[in-house]
Short mmCIF file of C-alpha atoms in Angstrom, two decimals:
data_model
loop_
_atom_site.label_atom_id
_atom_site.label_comp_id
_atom_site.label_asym_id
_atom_site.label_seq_id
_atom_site.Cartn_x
_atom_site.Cartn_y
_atom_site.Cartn_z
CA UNK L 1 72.89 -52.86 -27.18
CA UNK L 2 71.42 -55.34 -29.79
CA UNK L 3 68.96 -57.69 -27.98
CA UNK L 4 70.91 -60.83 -28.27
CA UNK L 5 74.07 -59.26 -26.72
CA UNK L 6 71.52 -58.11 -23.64
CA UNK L 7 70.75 -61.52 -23.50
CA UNK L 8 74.00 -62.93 -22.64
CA UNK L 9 75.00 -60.03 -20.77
CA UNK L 10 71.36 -61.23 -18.53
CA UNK L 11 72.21 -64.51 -18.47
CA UNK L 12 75.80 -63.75 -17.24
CA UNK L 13 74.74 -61.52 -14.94
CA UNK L 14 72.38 -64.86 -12.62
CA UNK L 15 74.32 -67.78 -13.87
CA UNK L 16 76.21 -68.67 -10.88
CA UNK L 17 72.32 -68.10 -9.38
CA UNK L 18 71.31 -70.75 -11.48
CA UNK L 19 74.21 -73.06 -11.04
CA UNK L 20 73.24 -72.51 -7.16
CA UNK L 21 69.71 -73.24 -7.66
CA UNK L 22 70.28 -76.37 -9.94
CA UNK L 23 72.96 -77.79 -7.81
CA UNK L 24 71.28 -77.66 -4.27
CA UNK L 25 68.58 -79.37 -5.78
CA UNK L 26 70.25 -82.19 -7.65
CA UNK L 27 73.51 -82.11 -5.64
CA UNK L 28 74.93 -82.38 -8.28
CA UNK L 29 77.02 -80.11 -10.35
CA UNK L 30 77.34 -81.65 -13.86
CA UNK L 31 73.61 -82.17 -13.69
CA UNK L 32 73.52 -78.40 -12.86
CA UNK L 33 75.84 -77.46 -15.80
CA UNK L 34 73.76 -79.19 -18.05
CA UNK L 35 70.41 -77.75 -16.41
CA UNK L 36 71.64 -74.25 -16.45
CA UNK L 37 72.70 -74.81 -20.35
CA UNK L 38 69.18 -75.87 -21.29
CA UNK L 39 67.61 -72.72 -19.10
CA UNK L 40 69.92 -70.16 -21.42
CA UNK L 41 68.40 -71.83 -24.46
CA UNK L 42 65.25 -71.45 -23.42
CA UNK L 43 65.77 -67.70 -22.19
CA UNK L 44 67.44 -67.00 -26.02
CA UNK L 45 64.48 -68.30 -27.83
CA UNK L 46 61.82 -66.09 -25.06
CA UNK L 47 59.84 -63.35 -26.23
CA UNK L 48 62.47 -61.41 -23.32
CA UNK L 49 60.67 -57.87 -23.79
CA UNK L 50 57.48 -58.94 -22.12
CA UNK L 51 59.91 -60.61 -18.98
CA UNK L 52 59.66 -57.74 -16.32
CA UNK L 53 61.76 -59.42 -14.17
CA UNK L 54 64.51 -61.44 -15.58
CA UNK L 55 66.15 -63.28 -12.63
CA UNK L 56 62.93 -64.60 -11.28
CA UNK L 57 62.18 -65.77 -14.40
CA UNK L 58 65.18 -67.53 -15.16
CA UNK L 59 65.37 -68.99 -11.61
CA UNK L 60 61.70 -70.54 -12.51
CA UNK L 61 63.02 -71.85 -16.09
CA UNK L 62 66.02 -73.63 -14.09
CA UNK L 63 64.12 -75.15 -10.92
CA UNK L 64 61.77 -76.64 -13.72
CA UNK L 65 64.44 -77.98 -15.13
CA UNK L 66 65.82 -79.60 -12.54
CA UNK L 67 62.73 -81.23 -11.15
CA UNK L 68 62.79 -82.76 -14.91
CA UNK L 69 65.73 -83.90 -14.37
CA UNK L 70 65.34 -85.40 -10.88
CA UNK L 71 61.61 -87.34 -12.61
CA UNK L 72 64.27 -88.79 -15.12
CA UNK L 73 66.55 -89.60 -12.96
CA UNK L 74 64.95 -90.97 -10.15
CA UNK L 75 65.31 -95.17 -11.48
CA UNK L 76 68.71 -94.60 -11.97
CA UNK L 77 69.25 -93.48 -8.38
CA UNK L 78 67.49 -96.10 -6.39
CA UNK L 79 69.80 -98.20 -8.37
CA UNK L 80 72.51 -96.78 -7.22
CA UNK L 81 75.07 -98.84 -5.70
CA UNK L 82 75.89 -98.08 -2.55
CA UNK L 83 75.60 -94.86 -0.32
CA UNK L 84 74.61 -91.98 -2.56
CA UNK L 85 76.15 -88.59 -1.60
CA UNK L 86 76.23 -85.15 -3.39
CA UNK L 87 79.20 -84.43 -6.13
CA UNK L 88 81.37 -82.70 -4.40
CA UNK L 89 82.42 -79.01 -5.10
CA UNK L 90 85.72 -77.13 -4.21
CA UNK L 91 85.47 -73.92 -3.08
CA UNK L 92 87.81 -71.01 -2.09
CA UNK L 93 86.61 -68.56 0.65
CA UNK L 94 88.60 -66.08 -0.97
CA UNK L 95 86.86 -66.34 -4.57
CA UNK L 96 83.97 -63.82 -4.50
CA UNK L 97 82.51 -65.12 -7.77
CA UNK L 98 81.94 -68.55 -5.23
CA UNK L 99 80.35 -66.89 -2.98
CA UNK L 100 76.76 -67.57 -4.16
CA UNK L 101 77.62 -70.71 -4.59
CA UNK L 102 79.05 -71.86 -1.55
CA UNK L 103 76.90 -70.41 0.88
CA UNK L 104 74.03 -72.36 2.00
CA UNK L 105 75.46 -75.89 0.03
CA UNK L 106 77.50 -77.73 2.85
CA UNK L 107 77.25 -81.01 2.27
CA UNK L 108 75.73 -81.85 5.35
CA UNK L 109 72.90 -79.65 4.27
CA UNK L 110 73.03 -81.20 0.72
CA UNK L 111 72.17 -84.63 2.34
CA UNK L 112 69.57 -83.52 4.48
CA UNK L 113 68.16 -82.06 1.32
CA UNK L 114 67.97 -85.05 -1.03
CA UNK L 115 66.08 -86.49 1.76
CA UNK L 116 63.38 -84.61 1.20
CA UNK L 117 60.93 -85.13 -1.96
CA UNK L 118 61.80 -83.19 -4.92
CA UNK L 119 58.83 -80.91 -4.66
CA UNK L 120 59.96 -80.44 -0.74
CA UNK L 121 63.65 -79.55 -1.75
CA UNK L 122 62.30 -77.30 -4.51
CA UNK L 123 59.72 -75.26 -1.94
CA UNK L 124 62.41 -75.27 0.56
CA UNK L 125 65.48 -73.74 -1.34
CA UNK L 126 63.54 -71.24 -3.46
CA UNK L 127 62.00 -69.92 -0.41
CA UNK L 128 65.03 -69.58 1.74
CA UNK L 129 67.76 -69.88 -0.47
CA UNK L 130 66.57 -66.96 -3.24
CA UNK L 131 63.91 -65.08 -0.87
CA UNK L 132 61.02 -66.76 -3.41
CA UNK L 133 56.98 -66.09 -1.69
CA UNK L 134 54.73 -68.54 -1.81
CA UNK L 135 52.56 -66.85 -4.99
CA UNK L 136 55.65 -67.72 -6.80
CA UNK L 137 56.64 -70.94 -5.59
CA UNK L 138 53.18 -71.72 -6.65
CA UNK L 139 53.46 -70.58 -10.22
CA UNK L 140 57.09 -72.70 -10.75
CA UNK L 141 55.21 -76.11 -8.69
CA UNK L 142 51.88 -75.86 -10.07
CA UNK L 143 50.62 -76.60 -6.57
CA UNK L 144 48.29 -73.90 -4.87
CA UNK L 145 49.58 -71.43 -2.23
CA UNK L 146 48.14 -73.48 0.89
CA UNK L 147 49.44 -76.20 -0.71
CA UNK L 148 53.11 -74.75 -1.36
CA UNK L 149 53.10 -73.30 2.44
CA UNK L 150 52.65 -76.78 3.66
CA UNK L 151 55.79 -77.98 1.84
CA UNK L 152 57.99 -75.62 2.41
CA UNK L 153 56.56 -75.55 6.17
CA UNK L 154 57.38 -79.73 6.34
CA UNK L 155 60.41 -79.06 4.50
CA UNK L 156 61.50 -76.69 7.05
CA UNK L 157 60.77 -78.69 10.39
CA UNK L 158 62.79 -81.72 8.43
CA UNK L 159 65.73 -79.76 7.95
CA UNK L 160 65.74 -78.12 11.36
CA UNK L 161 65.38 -81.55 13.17
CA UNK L 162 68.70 -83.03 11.21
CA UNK L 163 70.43 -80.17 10.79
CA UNK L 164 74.12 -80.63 12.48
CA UNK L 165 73.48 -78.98 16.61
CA UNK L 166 77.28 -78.02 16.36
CA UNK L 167 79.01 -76.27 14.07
CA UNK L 168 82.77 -75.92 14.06
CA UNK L 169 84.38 -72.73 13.32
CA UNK L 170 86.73 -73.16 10.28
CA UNK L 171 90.31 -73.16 12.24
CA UNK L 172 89.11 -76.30 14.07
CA UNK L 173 87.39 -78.26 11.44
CA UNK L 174 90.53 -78.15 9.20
CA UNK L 175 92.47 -78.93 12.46
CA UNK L 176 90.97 -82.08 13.06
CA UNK L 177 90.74 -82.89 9.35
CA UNK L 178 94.54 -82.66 9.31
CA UNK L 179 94.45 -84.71 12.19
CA UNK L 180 92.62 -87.80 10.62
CA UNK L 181 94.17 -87.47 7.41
CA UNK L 182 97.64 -88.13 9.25
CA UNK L 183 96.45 -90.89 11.53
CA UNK L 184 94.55 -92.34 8.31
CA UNK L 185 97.16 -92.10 5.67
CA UNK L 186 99.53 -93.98 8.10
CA UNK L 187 97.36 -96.32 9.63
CA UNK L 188 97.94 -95.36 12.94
CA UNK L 189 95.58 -96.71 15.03
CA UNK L 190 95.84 -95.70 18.28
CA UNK L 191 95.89 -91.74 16.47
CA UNK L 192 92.93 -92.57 14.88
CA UNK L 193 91.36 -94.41 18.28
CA UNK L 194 92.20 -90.54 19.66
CA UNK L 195 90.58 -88.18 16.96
CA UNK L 196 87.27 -90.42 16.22
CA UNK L 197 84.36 -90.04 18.33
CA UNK L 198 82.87 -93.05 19.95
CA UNK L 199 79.60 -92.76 17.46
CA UNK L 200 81.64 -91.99 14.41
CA UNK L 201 80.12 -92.68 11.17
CA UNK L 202 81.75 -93.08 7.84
CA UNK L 203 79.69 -93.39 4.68
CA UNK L 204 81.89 -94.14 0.95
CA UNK L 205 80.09 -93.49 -2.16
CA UNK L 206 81.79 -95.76 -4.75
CA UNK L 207 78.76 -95.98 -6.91
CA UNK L 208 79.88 -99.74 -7.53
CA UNK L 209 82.88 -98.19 -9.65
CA UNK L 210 85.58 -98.38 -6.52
CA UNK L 211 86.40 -100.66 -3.74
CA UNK L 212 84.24 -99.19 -0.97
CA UNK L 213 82.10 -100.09 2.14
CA UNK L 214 78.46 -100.22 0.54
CA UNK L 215 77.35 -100.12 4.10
CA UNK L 216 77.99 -97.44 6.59
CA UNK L 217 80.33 -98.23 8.93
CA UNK L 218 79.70 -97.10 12.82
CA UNK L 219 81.85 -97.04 15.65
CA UNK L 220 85.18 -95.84 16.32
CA UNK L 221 86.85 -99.09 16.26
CA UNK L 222 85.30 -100.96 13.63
CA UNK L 223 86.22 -96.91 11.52
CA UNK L 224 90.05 -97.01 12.99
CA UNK L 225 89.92 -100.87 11.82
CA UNK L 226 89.21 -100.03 8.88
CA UNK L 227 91.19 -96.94 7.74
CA UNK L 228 94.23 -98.95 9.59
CA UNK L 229 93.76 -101.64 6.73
CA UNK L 230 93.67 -99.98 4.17
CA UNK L 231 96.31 -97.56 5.05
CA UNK L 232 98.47 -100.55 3.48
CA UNK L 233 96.91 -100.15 -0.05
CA UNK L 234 97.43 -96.59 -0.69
CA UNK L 235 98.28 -96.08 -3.91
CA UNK L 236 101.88 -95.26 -4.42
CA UNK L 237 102.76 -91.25 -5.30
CA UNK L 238 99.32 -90.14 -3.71
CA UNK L 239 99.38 -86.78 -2.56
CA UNK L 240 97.01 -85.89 0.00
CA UNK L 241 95.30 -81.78 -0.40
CA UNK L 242 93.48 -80.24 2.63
CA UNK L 243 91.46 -77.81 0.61
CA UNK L 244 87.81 -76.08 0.77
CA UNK L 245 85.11 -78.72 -0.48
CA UNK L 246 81.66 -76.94 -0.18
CA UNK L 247 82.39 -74.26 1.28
CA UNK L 248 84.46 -76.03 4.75
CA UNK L 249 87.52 -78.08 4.78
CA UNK L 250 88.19 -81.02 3.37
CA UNK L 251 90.88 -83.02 1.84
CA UNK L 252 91.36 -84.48 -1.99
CA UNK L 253 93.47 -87.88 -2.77
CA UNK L 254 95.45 -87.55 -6.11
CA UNK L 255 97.94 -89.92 -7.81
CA UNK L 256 99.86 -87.93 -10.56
CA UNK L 257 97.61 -85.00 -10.16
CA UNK L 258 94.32 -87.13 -10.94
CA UNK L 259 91.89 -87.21 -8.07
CA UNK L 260 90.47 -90.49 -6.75
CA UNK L 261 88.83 -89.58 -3.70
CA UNK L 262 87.33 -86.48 -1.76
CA UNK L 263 87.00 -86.91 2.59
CA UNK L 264 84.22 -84.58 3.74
CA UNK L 265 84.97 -84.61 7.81
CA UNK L 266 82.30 -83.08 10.41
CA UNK L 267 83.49 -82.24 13.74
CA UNK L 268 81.81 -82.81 17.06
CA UNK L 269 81.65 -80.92 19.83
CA UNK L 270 84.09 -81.92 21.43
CA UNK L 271 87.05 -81.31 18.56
CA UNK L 272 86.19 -85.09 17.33
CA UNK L 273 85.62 -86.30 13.91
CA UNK L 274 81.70 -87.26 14.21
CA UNK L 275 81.20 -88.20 10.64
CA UNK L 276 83.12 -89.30 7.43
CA UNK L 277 82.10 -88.68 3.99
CA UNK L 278 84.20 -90.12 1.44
CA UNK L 279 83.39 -89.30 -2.14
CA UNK L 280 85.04 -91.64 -4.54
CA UNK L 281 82.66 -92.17 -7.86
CA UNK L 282 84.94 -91.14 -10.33
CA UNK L 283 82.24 -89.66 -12.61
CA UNK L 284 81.42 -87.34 -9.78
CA UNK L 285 85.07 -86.47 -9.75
CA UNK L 286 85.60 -85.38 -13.07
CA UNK L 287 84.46 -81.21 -12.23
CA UNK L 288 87.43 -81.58 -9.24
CA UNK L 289 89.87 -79.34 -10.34
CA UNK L 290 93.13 -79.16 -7.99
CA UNK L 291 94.52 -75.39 -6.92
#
C-alpha cells in the first residue's frame, strides 16, 4: 500500500474518534468538522513512519486543536446572546458507525462540560472518554503530571456533583417528550400544568437570531404560560419529529422540511419533564439533517 493511501485508510479508520473528541470539547459539531479537517492535514504532512501509535497521536493533534479553537473563540462566546447550549446532534441507536459518537455526549453532560475550563474539559474527556493516563494528558496540556491529576481530579468531582441523580430509561423519556410536545404544540394548558414538574426549567438558545427567552424561565406556570402563548404563533405547515438528539429522545420543528428548532426534554423522577432545552440558532442548525 503506497504511504499516502495508508494514510487515509489511518485517518478513516479514528475519524469518528476525532469528531468525538473535538465535539465534546467544543460542543459543537461544525467546530469539530473543521477541527478534525485541520488534524488530517497535519497527520498528511507528518513524518508518519516514526508515529508508533497512530490513534494516540492523532487524538493529541485534534484536542490541540480544539483548545485553539476554544482560545479563539472564547470573546465571541461571552458575547453571546442569550443562553448558550451545545449544537445539537441527531443520532440513531441503530447506526453503529454513531456509536462512538453518541455515547458519553448527552447534552446534559455537554453542559456540565462547557462549565468547566477548557484545560478541565480537555483532562476530563481524554481521561475518561478515550482511556488517556496522566503521562499523556501531560504531553497534549503541557502541564506536569501532578498538575494534570489535579484537573482531571476537580474536573471529576464537578461533573459528579451536577451530573443528572435520575436517569430515565429510553421508553419513558420519549413518552413524556411526546407528552409535552402535544400539550405544547396545542397550547393546552392544563396538559402542560400535568406533565411539567413544579421546578421545571426551560432554557432557549436563540443566539439573538430568533425570538426567544434570553433568560431562563422557572416554574411550571410561568413554563405552561409561556408555551400556551406561543402555541398561537406556530408557524403554519410545521411538522413536529420525535427523533434521537444526542444519543436520547428529542423532538425537531420543521416548516417545509427546514428545521427551526430542536427541544432537548429531561425527565424527573417522577415521569415529569424537569428541564427544557430548546435549541433554535439557526447556524447551529444547519448539520440537522431530518430521517
Amino acid at each position: 500500500m503506497r504511504a499516502a493511501d495508508e494514510a487515509v485508510t489511518v485517518f478513516a479508520e479514528h475519524r469518528q474518534a476525532l469528531i468525538g473528541l473535538a465535539y465534546r470539547l467544543l460542543g459543537s459539531r461544525t467546530e469539530a468538522e473543521d477541527v478534525v479537517q485541520e488534524t488530517w492535514l497535519r497527520w498528511d504532512r507528518a513524518e508518519r513512519s516514526h508515529i508508533a501509535e497512530p490513534r494516540a497521536y492523532l487524538l493529541r493533534m485534534t484536542a490541540n486543536a480544539a483548545l485553539d479553537q476554544l482560545r479563539a473563540t472564547r470573546t465571541v462566546r461571552e458575547a453571546y446572546v442569550g443562553p448558550w447550549l451545545p449544537e445539537p446532534l441527531l443520532t440513531s441507536p441503530d447506526v453503529a458507525e454513531q456509536a462512538a459518537l453518541a455515547d458519553s455526549v448527552s447534552m446534559a453532560m455537554l453542559i456540565v462540560l462547557q462549565t468547566l475550563s477548557p484545560l478541565e474539559r480537555a483532562a476530563f474527556v481524554l481521561r475518561e472518554a478515550f482511556g488517556f493516563d496522566y503521562a499523556e494528558i501531560a504531553v497534549v496540556l503541557g502541564r506536569s503530571r501532578p498538575a494534570v491529576r489535579q484537573l482531571a481530579h476537580r474536573a471529576r468531582e464537578h461533573v459528579q456533583a451536577r451530573r443528572p441523580r435520575f436517569e430515565p430509561d429510553g421508553a419513558l423519556r420519549q413518552a413524556v417528550t411526546e407528552r409535552f410536545l402535544r400539550a405544547a404544540s396545542s397550547g393546552d394548558l392544563s396538559a402542560l400544568l400535568e406533565v411539567l414538574a413544579p421546578d421545571v426549567t426551560f432554557l432557549a438558545d436563540g443566539g439573538g437570531k430568533i425570538r426567544a427567552p434570553r433568560r431562563t424561565i422557572v416554574g411550571a406556570a410561568k413554563v405552561a404560560r409561556f408555551f400556551a402563548a406561543v402555541a398561537k404563533d406556530i408557524p403554519a405547515g410545521t411538522d413536529i419529529h420525535v427523533v434521537h438528539v444526542n444519543g436520547a429522545p428529542g423532538a425537531v420543528t420543521s416548516v417545509g422540511g427546514t428545521p427551526y428548532a430542536v427541544f432537548i426534554v429531561d425527565v424527573t423522577e417522577s415521569g415529569r419533564v424537569g428541564r427544557i432545552l430548546l435549541v433554535g440558532n439557526p447556524d447551529k442548525l444547519a448539520a440537522v439533517v431530518l430521517p
